[in-house]
Amino acid sequence: MNNYTGQADFTLVGFFSQFKHPALLAVVIFVIFLMTLSGNSLLILLILSDTRLHTPMYFFISQLSLMDMMYISVTVPKMLMDQVLGSHRISAAACGMQMFLYTILAGSEFFLLAAMSYDRYVAICHPLRYPVLMNRRACLHLMSVCWFLGSLDGFIFTPITMMSPFCGSREIHHFFCEVPAVIKLSCSGTWLYETLMYICCVPMLLIPVTVISSSYSFILLTVLRMNSTEGRKKALATCSSHMTVVILFYGAAVYTYMLPVSFRTPEKDMVVSVFYTILTPLLNPLIYSLRNKNVMEALKKLLGMKSLFHENSKISNLK
C-alpha cells in the first residue's frame, strides 16, 4: 500500500500497438464510427418522419439507435484521439465518467432488448389487446424502467471500482475504462467486485434473458399455429431481426461479465469489446432497415421527397 496513488492518471494500452498498420486501423474505425452515427441517425429520422412507423416497435428501435449512438461515442473518440496525439493517458475523473456512462448504456440496452421482445410477444400472441397493453403511456413507462435499471449498474459499480486502492502499474490493458479491466489493477483484491457482480449483474443479465427466451418461445408456438403463410413469414422475419441483435449483444456481455477471469485474457477481452462496442452499433441499423419492408419504404419516400424538392429547385432556377 506504500505505492498507493488515489488520483493519478491511468494509461490505456489499447490494441493499436498489436497491429502492423495502426494508422490504417484507426482510419477504418473512424469510418465505422461515422457510418454508425449516420446509420442510426437516419433510422431515427425515418421513424420520426413517417407516421406509419409511429408504433411501439419502432419507438423501441429508435431508442436502441439512440443508445447505440451514445454507446459508441463514449469509447471511440477517446481511442482515436489517443492514437492521433500519441498520448494514452486518462485522468481518474475522466476514466470514472467514461465507465459510468458506458455501464449505464450497456445496462439499459439489456433491458431494452427484453422490452422489445415483450412488445413482439404481445403483438403476435395477443394482437387484439396490443393497442391497450402497449399504448404510448405503457411504452414510456417501459423505457423509463429500462433507463432506471441500467443506471443502477453505473451508480453501483463505478464508485466501487474507482474508489479501490490502485498500486503499482496503472496501465489498463484495454482501449477504454471498462470495469473488469480497471478492477484488475486494484491491490485490495476483487472479492467485493466479484460478489457484487454475481449478486447484481448476473440477475440483471438473467432476468432479461428469461423474458426474451419466454417471449420468443410463446411467439414460436403461436407462429407455428398460424394458418396464414404470409403472416407466419412476416412474424418470423420481424422476430429474427430482434433475435440477431440479442445474440450479438448478449453473447459478448455473457463472455465479459459472467465467465471466470481464468477463462479470459486481456487480448480476448479487447476483441470481444470491439465487437459489441463498435461493430454491434454499426450492424443494428442495417439489421432493422435492410430486413424491414416498412423502413425501406419510408427511406424510398424520403429519397423521393428529396428528389422532388431537387427537381422543383431546378425548375425554379430555370424560370
Short mmCIF file of C-alpha atoms in Angstrom, two decimals:
data_model
loop_
_atom_site.label_atom_id
_atom_site.label_comp_id
_atom_site.label_asym_id
_atom_site.label_seq_id
_atom_site.Cartn_x
_atom_site.Cartn_y
_atom_site.Cartn_z
CA MET A 1 0.00 0.00 0.00
CA ASN A 2 3.03 2.30 0.12
CA ASN A 3 2.78 2.79 -3.63
CA TYR A 4 -0.95 3.61 -3.50
CA THR A 5 -1.91 6.57 -5.69
CA GLY A 6 -5.53 7.60 -5.44
CA GLN A 7 -5.94 10.31 -8.09
CA ALA A 8 -3.08 9.59 -10.52
CA ASP A 9 -3.77 9.20 -14.21
CA PHE A 10 -4.29 5.85 -15.89
CA THR A 11 -2.79 4.67 -19.16
CA LEU A 12 -4.98 2.98 -21.76
CA VAL A 13 -2.76 0.46 -23.51
CA GLY A 14 -5.30 -0.15 -26.29
CA PHE A 15 -4.84 -2.53 -29.18
CA PHE A 16 -3.35 -0.36 -31.96
CA SER A 17 0.19 -1.37 -30.97
CA GLN A 18 -0.63 -5.00 -31.77
CA PHE A 19 -1.11 -4.25 -35.48
CA LYS A 20 1.47 -3.58 -38.18
CA HIS A 21 -0.52 -0.67 -39.63
CA PRO A 22 -2.15 1.13 -36.69
CA ALA A 23 -2.86 4.26 -38.77
CA LEU A 24 -4.87 2.23 -41.28
CA LEU A 25 -6.81 0.56 -38.46
CA ALA A 26 -7.57 3.98 -36.95
CA VAL A 27 -8.96 5.16 -40.31
CA VAL A 28 -11.16 2.05 -40.57
CA ILE A 29 -12.53 2.57 -37.05
CA PHE A 30 -13.16 6.26 -37.80
CA VAL A 31 -15.13 5.31 -40.93
CA ILE A 32 -17.13 2.76 -38.90
CA PHE A 33 -17.80 5.44 -36.29
CA LEU A 34 -19.15 7.85 -38.93
CA MET A 35 -21.22 5.11 -40.56
CA THR A 36 -22.69 4.16 -37.18
CA LEU A 37 -23.70 7.73 -36.37
CA SER A 38 -25.11 8.24 -39.86
CA GLY A 39 -27.00 4.93 -39.98
CA ASN A 40 -28.59 5.29 -36.56
CA SER A 41 -29.40 8.98 -37.13
CA LEU A 42 -31.08 8.11 -40.43
CA LEU A 43 -33.10 5.35 -38.79
CA ILE A 44 -34.30 7.73 -36.05
CA LEU A 45 -35.16 10.35 -38.68
CA LEU A 46 -37.19 7.84 -40.70
CA ILE A 47 -39.11 6.70 -37.62
CA LEU A 48 -39.89 10.27 -36.59
CA SER A 49 -40.86 11.47 -40.07
CA ASP A 50 -43.05 8.58 -41.28
CA THR A 51 -46.39 8.22 -39.47
CA ARG A 52 -46.56 4.54 -40.43
CA LEU A 53 -43.58 3.97 -38.15
CA HIS A 54 -45.20 5.62 -35.13
CA THR A 55 -45.78 2.28 -33.40
CA PRO A 56 -44.33 0.78 -30.18
CA MET A 57 -41.93 -1.49 -32.08
CA TYR A 58 -40.32 1.39 -33.96
CA PHE A 59 -40.33 3.56 -30.85
CA PHE A 60 -38.14 0.96 -29.14
CA ILE A 61 -35.95 0.65 -32.26
CA SER A 62 -35.39 4.42 -32.23
CA GLN A 63 -34.38 4.20 -28.57
CA LEU A 64 -31.97 1.39 -29.41
CA SER A 65 -30.42 3.56 -32.14
CA LEU A 66 -30.10 6.45 -29.70
CA MET A 67 -28.35 4.20 -27.17
CA ASP A 68 -26.01 2.85 -29.85
CA MET A 69 -25.01 6.36 -30.91
CA MET A 70 -24.26 7.32 -27.31
CA TYR A 71 -22.60 3.94 -26.71
CA ILE A 72 -20.02 4.26 -29.46
CA SER A 73 -19.46 7.97 -28.72
CA VAL A 74 -18.37 7.16 -25.16
CA THR A 75 -15.43 4.97 -26.24
CA VAL A 76 -14.31 5.52 -29.85
CA PRO A 77 -13.48 9.29 -29.94
CA LYS A 78 -11.11 8.99 -26.97
CA MET A 79 -9.46 5.92 -28.51
CA LEU A 80 -8.91 7.67 -31.85
CA MET A 81 -7.63 10.87 -30.23
CA ASP A 82 -5.12 8.85 -28.23
CA GLN A 83 -3.82 7.29 -31.44
CA VAL A 84 -3.60 10.63 -33.27
CA LEU A 85 -2.00 12.57 -30.42
CA GLY A 86 0.18 9.70 -29.21
CA SER A 87 -0.99 10.13 -25.63
CA HIS A 88 -2.79 7.26 -23.94
CA ARG A 89 -3.27 8.84 -20.53
CA ILE A 90 -6.69 9.38 -18.98
CA SER A 91 -7.39 11.07 -15.68
CA ALA A 92 -9.16 9.25 -12.87
CA ALA A 93 -12.17 11.57 -13.22
CA ALA A 94 -12.41 11.03 -17.00
CA CYS A 95 -11.97 7.29 -16.55
CA GLY A 96 -14.75 7.20 -13.96
CA MET A 97 -17.09 9.25 -16.17
CA GLN A 98 -16.43 7.01 -19.18
CA MET A 99 -17.06 3.93 -17.06
CA PHE A 100 -20.23 5.44 -15.57
CA LEU A 101 -21.79 6.36 -18.93
CA TYR A 102 -20.78 3.12 -20.61
CA THR A 103 -22.18 0.98 -17.77
CA ILE A 104 -25.49 2.85 -17.75
CA LEU A 105 -25.90 2.49 -21.52
CA ALA A 106 -24.98 -1.20 -21.53
CA GLY A 107 -27.33 -2.00 -18.64
CA SER A 108 -30.17 -0.02 -20.22
CA GLU A 109 -29.74 -1.84 -23.52
CA PHE A 110 -30.01 -5.21 -21.77
CA PHE A 111 -33.49 -4.31 -20.54
CA LEU A 112 -34.48 -2.52 -23.73
CA LEU A 113 -33.93 -5.72 -25.72
CA ALA A 114 -36.15 -7.51 -23.21
CA ALA A 115 -38.84 -4.83 -23.61
CA MET A 116 -38.64 -5.22 -27.38
CA SER A 117 -39.14 -8.98 -27.12
CA TYR A 118 -42.16 -8.43 -24.83
CA ASP A 119 -43.59 -5.99 -27.38
CA ARG A 120 -43.31 -8.63 -30.12
CA TYR A 121 -44.89 -11.23 -27.81
CA VAL A 122 -47.94 -9.04 -27.18
CA ALA A 123 -48.22 -8.06 -30.87
CA ILE A 124 -48.14 -11.66 -32.14
CA CYS A 125 -49.73 -13.62 -29.30
CA HIS A 126 -52.34 -11.06 -28.18
CA PRO A 127 -53.00 -8.86 -31.25
CA LEU A 128 -56.47 -7.75 -30.13
CA ARG A 129 -55.17 -6.47 -26.78
CA TYR A 130 -52.00 -4.98 -28.27
CA PRO A 131 -53.28 -1.36 -28.62
CA VAL A 132 -54.30 -1.39 -24.93
CA LEU A 133 -51.33 -3.22 -23.44
CA MET A 134 -48.72 -1.33 -25.49
CA ASN A 135 -50.18 2.18 -25.59
CA ARG A 136 -47.95 5.24 -25.55
CA ARG A 137 -48.01 5.53 -21.76
CA ALA A 138 -47.03 1.88 -21.31
CA CYS A 139 -44.13 2.29 -23.76
CA LEU A 140 -42.84 5.36 -21.94
CA HIS A 141 -43.06 3.55 -18.61
CA LEU A 142 -41.17 0.56 -20.00
CA MET A 143 -38.49 2.84 -21.42
CA SER A 144 -38.16 4.67 -18.09
CA VAL A 145 -37.74 1.34 -16.28
CA CYS A 146 -35.00 0.34 -18.76
CA TRP A 147 -33.05 3.55 -18.12
CA PHE A 148 -33.57 3.31 -14.35
CA LEU A 149 -32.40 -0.30 -14.07
CA GLY A 150 -29.46 0.39 -16.35
CA SER A 151 -28.48 3.37 -14.20
CA LEU A 152 -28.24 1.12 -11.15
CA ASP A 153 -25.19 -0.55 -12.70
CA GLY A 154 -23.45 2.78 -13.15
CA PHE A 155 -24.23 4.03 -9.66
CA ILE A 156 -23.15 0.76 -8.03
CA PHE A 157 -20.05 -0.33 -9.92
CA THR A 158 -18.40 2.97 -10.82
CA PRO A 159 -17.86 4.13 -7.19
CA ILE A 160 -16.77 0.65 -6.08
CA THR A 161 -14.26 0.39 -8.92
CA MET A 162 -12.86 3.92 -8.81
CA MET A 163 -12.59 4.02 -5.00
CA SER A 164 -10.48 0.86 -4.93
CA PRO A 165 -6.83 1.39 -3.98
CA PHE A 166 -4.59 1.14 -7.05
CA CYS A 167 -0.93 0.44 -6.52
CA GLY A 168 1.88 -0.48 -8.85
CA SER A 169 1.10 -0.34 -12.54
CA ARG A 170 -1.76 1.88 -13.66
CA GLU A 171 -1.81 0.53 -17.21
CA ILE A 172 -5.30 -0.53 -18.25
CA HIS A 173 -4.99 -3.31 -20.82
CA HIS A 174 -7.96 -2.08 -22.75
CA PHE A 175 -8.97 0.76 -25.09
CA PHE A 176 -11.45 2.26 -22.60
CA CYS A 177 -12.20 2.15 -18.88
CA GLU A 178 -14.29 -1.00 -18.69
CA VAL A 179 -14.99 -2.21 -15.16
CA PRO A 180 -13.32 -5.68 -15.40
CA ALA A 181 -10.16 -4.18 -16.93
CA VAL A 182 -9.82 -1.42 -14.31
CA ILE A 183 -10.64 -3.61 -11.30
CA LYS A 184 -7.69 -5.87 -12.19
CA LEU A 185 -5.37 -3.03 -11.11
CA SER A 186 -6.76 -2.97 -7.58
CA CYS A 187 -4.37 -4.10 -4.88
CA SER A 188 -7.15 -4.81 -2.37
CA GLY A 189 -8.45 -7.92 -4.08
CA THR A 190 -11.51 -8.29 -6.26
CA TRP A 191 -13.72 -10.34 -3.95
CA LEU A 192 -16.15 -7.44 -3.32
CA TYR A 193 -16.44 -6.71 -7.02
CA GLU A 194 -16.93 -10.37 -7.94
CA THR A 195 -19.51 -10.85 -5.18
CA LEU A 196 -21.49 -7.82 -6.31
CA MET A 197 -21.17 -8.96 -9.90
CA TYR A 198 -22.95 -12.23 -9.15
CA ILE A 199 -25.48 -10.66 -6.77
CA CYS A 200 -26.38 -7.73 -9.01
CA CYS A 201 -25.24 -8.07 -12.60
CA VAL A 202 -25.89 -11.77 -13.16
CA PRO A 203 -29.60 -11.33 -12.29
CA MET A 204 -29.62 -8.19 -14.44
CA LEU A 205 -28.48 -10.38 -17.32
CA LEU A 206 -30.55 -13.43 -16.48
CA ILE A 207 -33.85 -11.56 -15.98
CA PRO A 208 -33.81 -10.01 -19.47
CA VAL A 209 -32.62 -13.31 -20.98
CA THR A 210 -35.51 -15.10 -19.24
CA VAL A 211 -38.01 -12.53 -20.55
CA ILE A 212 -36.57 -12.80 -24.07
CA SER A 213 -36.49 -16.61 -24.06
CA SER A 214 -40.04 -16.87 -22.72
CA SER A 215 -41.38 -14.28 -25.18
CA TYR A 216 -39.88 -15.92 -28.23
CA SER A 217 -40.90 -19.39 -27.08
CA PHE A 218 -44.54 -18.28 -26.94
CA ILE A 219 -44.11 -16.44 -30.24
CA LEU A 220 -42.74 -19.55 -31.93
CA LEU A 221 -45.66 -21.66 -30.69
CA THR A 222 -48.13 -19.05 -31.89
CA VAL A 223 -46.46 -18.72 -35.30
CA LEU A 224 -46.48 -22.46 -35.84
CA ARG A 225 -50.25 -22.47 -35.28
CA MET A 226 -50.87 -19.69 -37.81
CA ASN A 227 -52.91 -20.62 -40.89
CA SER A 228 -51.65 -17.70 -42.95
CA THR A 229 -48.31 -18.38 -44.62
CA GLU A 230 -47.80 -14.65 -45.21
CA GLY A 231 -48.47 -13.85 -41.55
CA ARG A 232 -46.08 -16.59 -40.47
CA LYS A 233 -43.30 -15.23 -42.70
CA LYS A 234 -43.84 -11.66 -41.51
CA ALA A 235 -43.77 -12.66 -37.83
CA LEU A 236 -40.64 -14.77 -38.27
CA ALA A 237 -38.87 -12.03 -40.24
CA THR A 238 -39.55 -9.44 -37.53
CA CYS A 239 -38.52 -11.73 -34.68
CA SER A 240 -35.40 -13.00 -36.45
CA SER A 241 -34.13 -9.40 -36.68
CA HIS A 242 -34.63 -8.95 -32.93
CA MET A 243 -33.00 -12.29 -32.13
CA THR A 244 -29.95 -11.43 -34.25
CA VAL A 245 -29.39 -8.26 -32.21
CA VAL A 246 -29.99 -10.12 -28.93
CA ILE A 247 -27.47 -12.86 -29.77
CA LEU A 248 -24.81 -10.36 -30.85
CA PHE A 249 -25.15 -8.17 -27.76
CA TYR A 250 -25.82 -10.74 -25.06
CA GLY A 251 -23.19 -13.18 -26.32
CA ALA A 252 -20.46 -10.60 -25.81
CA ALA A 253 -21.90 -9.47 -22.46
CA VAL A 254 -22.03 -13.02 -21.10
CA TYR A 255 -18.38 -13.53 -22.06
CA THR A 256 -17.25 -10.27 -20.41
CA TYR A 257 -19.29 -10.33 -17.20
CA MET A 258 -20.16 -13.94 -16.45
CA LEU A 259 -17.15 -16.04 -17.46
CA PRO A 260 -14.49 -16.50 -14.74
CA VAL A 261 -11.32 -14.43 -15.12
CA SER A 262 -9.26 -17.60 -15.61
CA PHE A 263 -11.04 -18.24 -18.92
CA ARG A 264 -10.22 -14.79 -20.33
CA THR A 265 -7.17 -12.83 -21.44
CA PRO A 266 -6.78 -9.05 -21.97
CA GLU A 267 -6.38 -9.62 -25.71
CA LYS A 268 -9.61 -11.65 -25.95
CA ASP A 269 -11.43 -9.10 -23.79
CA MET A 270 -10.45 -6.31 -26.17
CA VAL A 271 -11.57 -8.27 -29.23
CA VAL A 272 -14.96 -9.00 -27.66
CA SER A 273 -15.30 -5.37 -26.56
CA VAL A 274 -14.56 -4.17 -30.09
CA PHE A 275 -17.33 -6.46 -31.28
CA TYR A 276 -20.09 -5.13 -29.04
CA THR A 277 -18.97 -1.51 -28.60
CA ILE A 278 -18.07 -0.77 -32.24
CA LEU A 279 -19.47 -3.41 -34.59
CA THR A 280 -22.86 -4.06 -32.97
CA PRO A 281 -23.94 -0.38 -33.06
CA LEU A 282 -23.00 -0.41 -36.77
CA LEU A 283 -24.94 -3.59 -37.53
CA ASN A 284 -28.14 -2.72 -35.64
CA PRO A 285 -29.49 -0.13 -38.13
CA LEU A 286 -28.57 -2.41 -41.03
CA ILE A 287 -30.40 -5.34 -39.46
CA TYR A 288 -33.53 -3.29 -38.76
CA SER A 289 -33.57 -1.43 -42.09
CA LEU A 290 -32.48 -3.90 -44.76
CA ARG A 291 -34.74 -6.63 -43.38
CA ASN A 292 -37.71 -4.34 -42.72
CA LYS A 293 -40.12 -3.51 -45.53
CA ASN A 294 -41.72 -0.54 -43.75
CA VAL A 295 -38.37 1.11 -43.04
CA MET A 296 -37.24 0.64 -46.65
CA GLU A 297 -40.48 2.17 -47.90
CA ALA A 298 -40.01 5.13 -45.56
CA LEU A 299 -36.46 5.55 -46.90
CA LYS A 300 -37.71 5.49 -50.51
CA LYS A 301 -40.37 8.03 -49.61
CA LEU A 302 -37.76 10.31 -48.00
CA LEU A 303 -35.44 9.99 -51.00
CA GLY A 304 -38.38 10.61 -53.32
CA MET A 305 -39.26 13.82 -51.46
CA LYS A 306 -35.64 14.97 -51.73
CA SER A 307 -35.61 14.22 -55.47
CA LEU A 308 -38.87 16.11 -55.94
CA PHE A 309 -37.50 19.06 -53.99
CA HIS A 310 -34.36 18.98 -56.14
CA GLU A 311 -36.41 18.94 -59.37
CA ASN A 312 -38.58 21.83 -58.16
CA SER A 313 -35.45 23.80 -57.35
CA LYS A 314 -34.14 23.23 -60.87
CA ILE A 315 -37.44 24.37 -62.41
CA SER A 316 -37.46 27.49 -60.22
CA ASN A 317 -33.90 28.31 -61.29
CA LEU A 318 -34.83 27.93 -64.97
CA LYS A 319 -37.72 30.32 -64.52
#
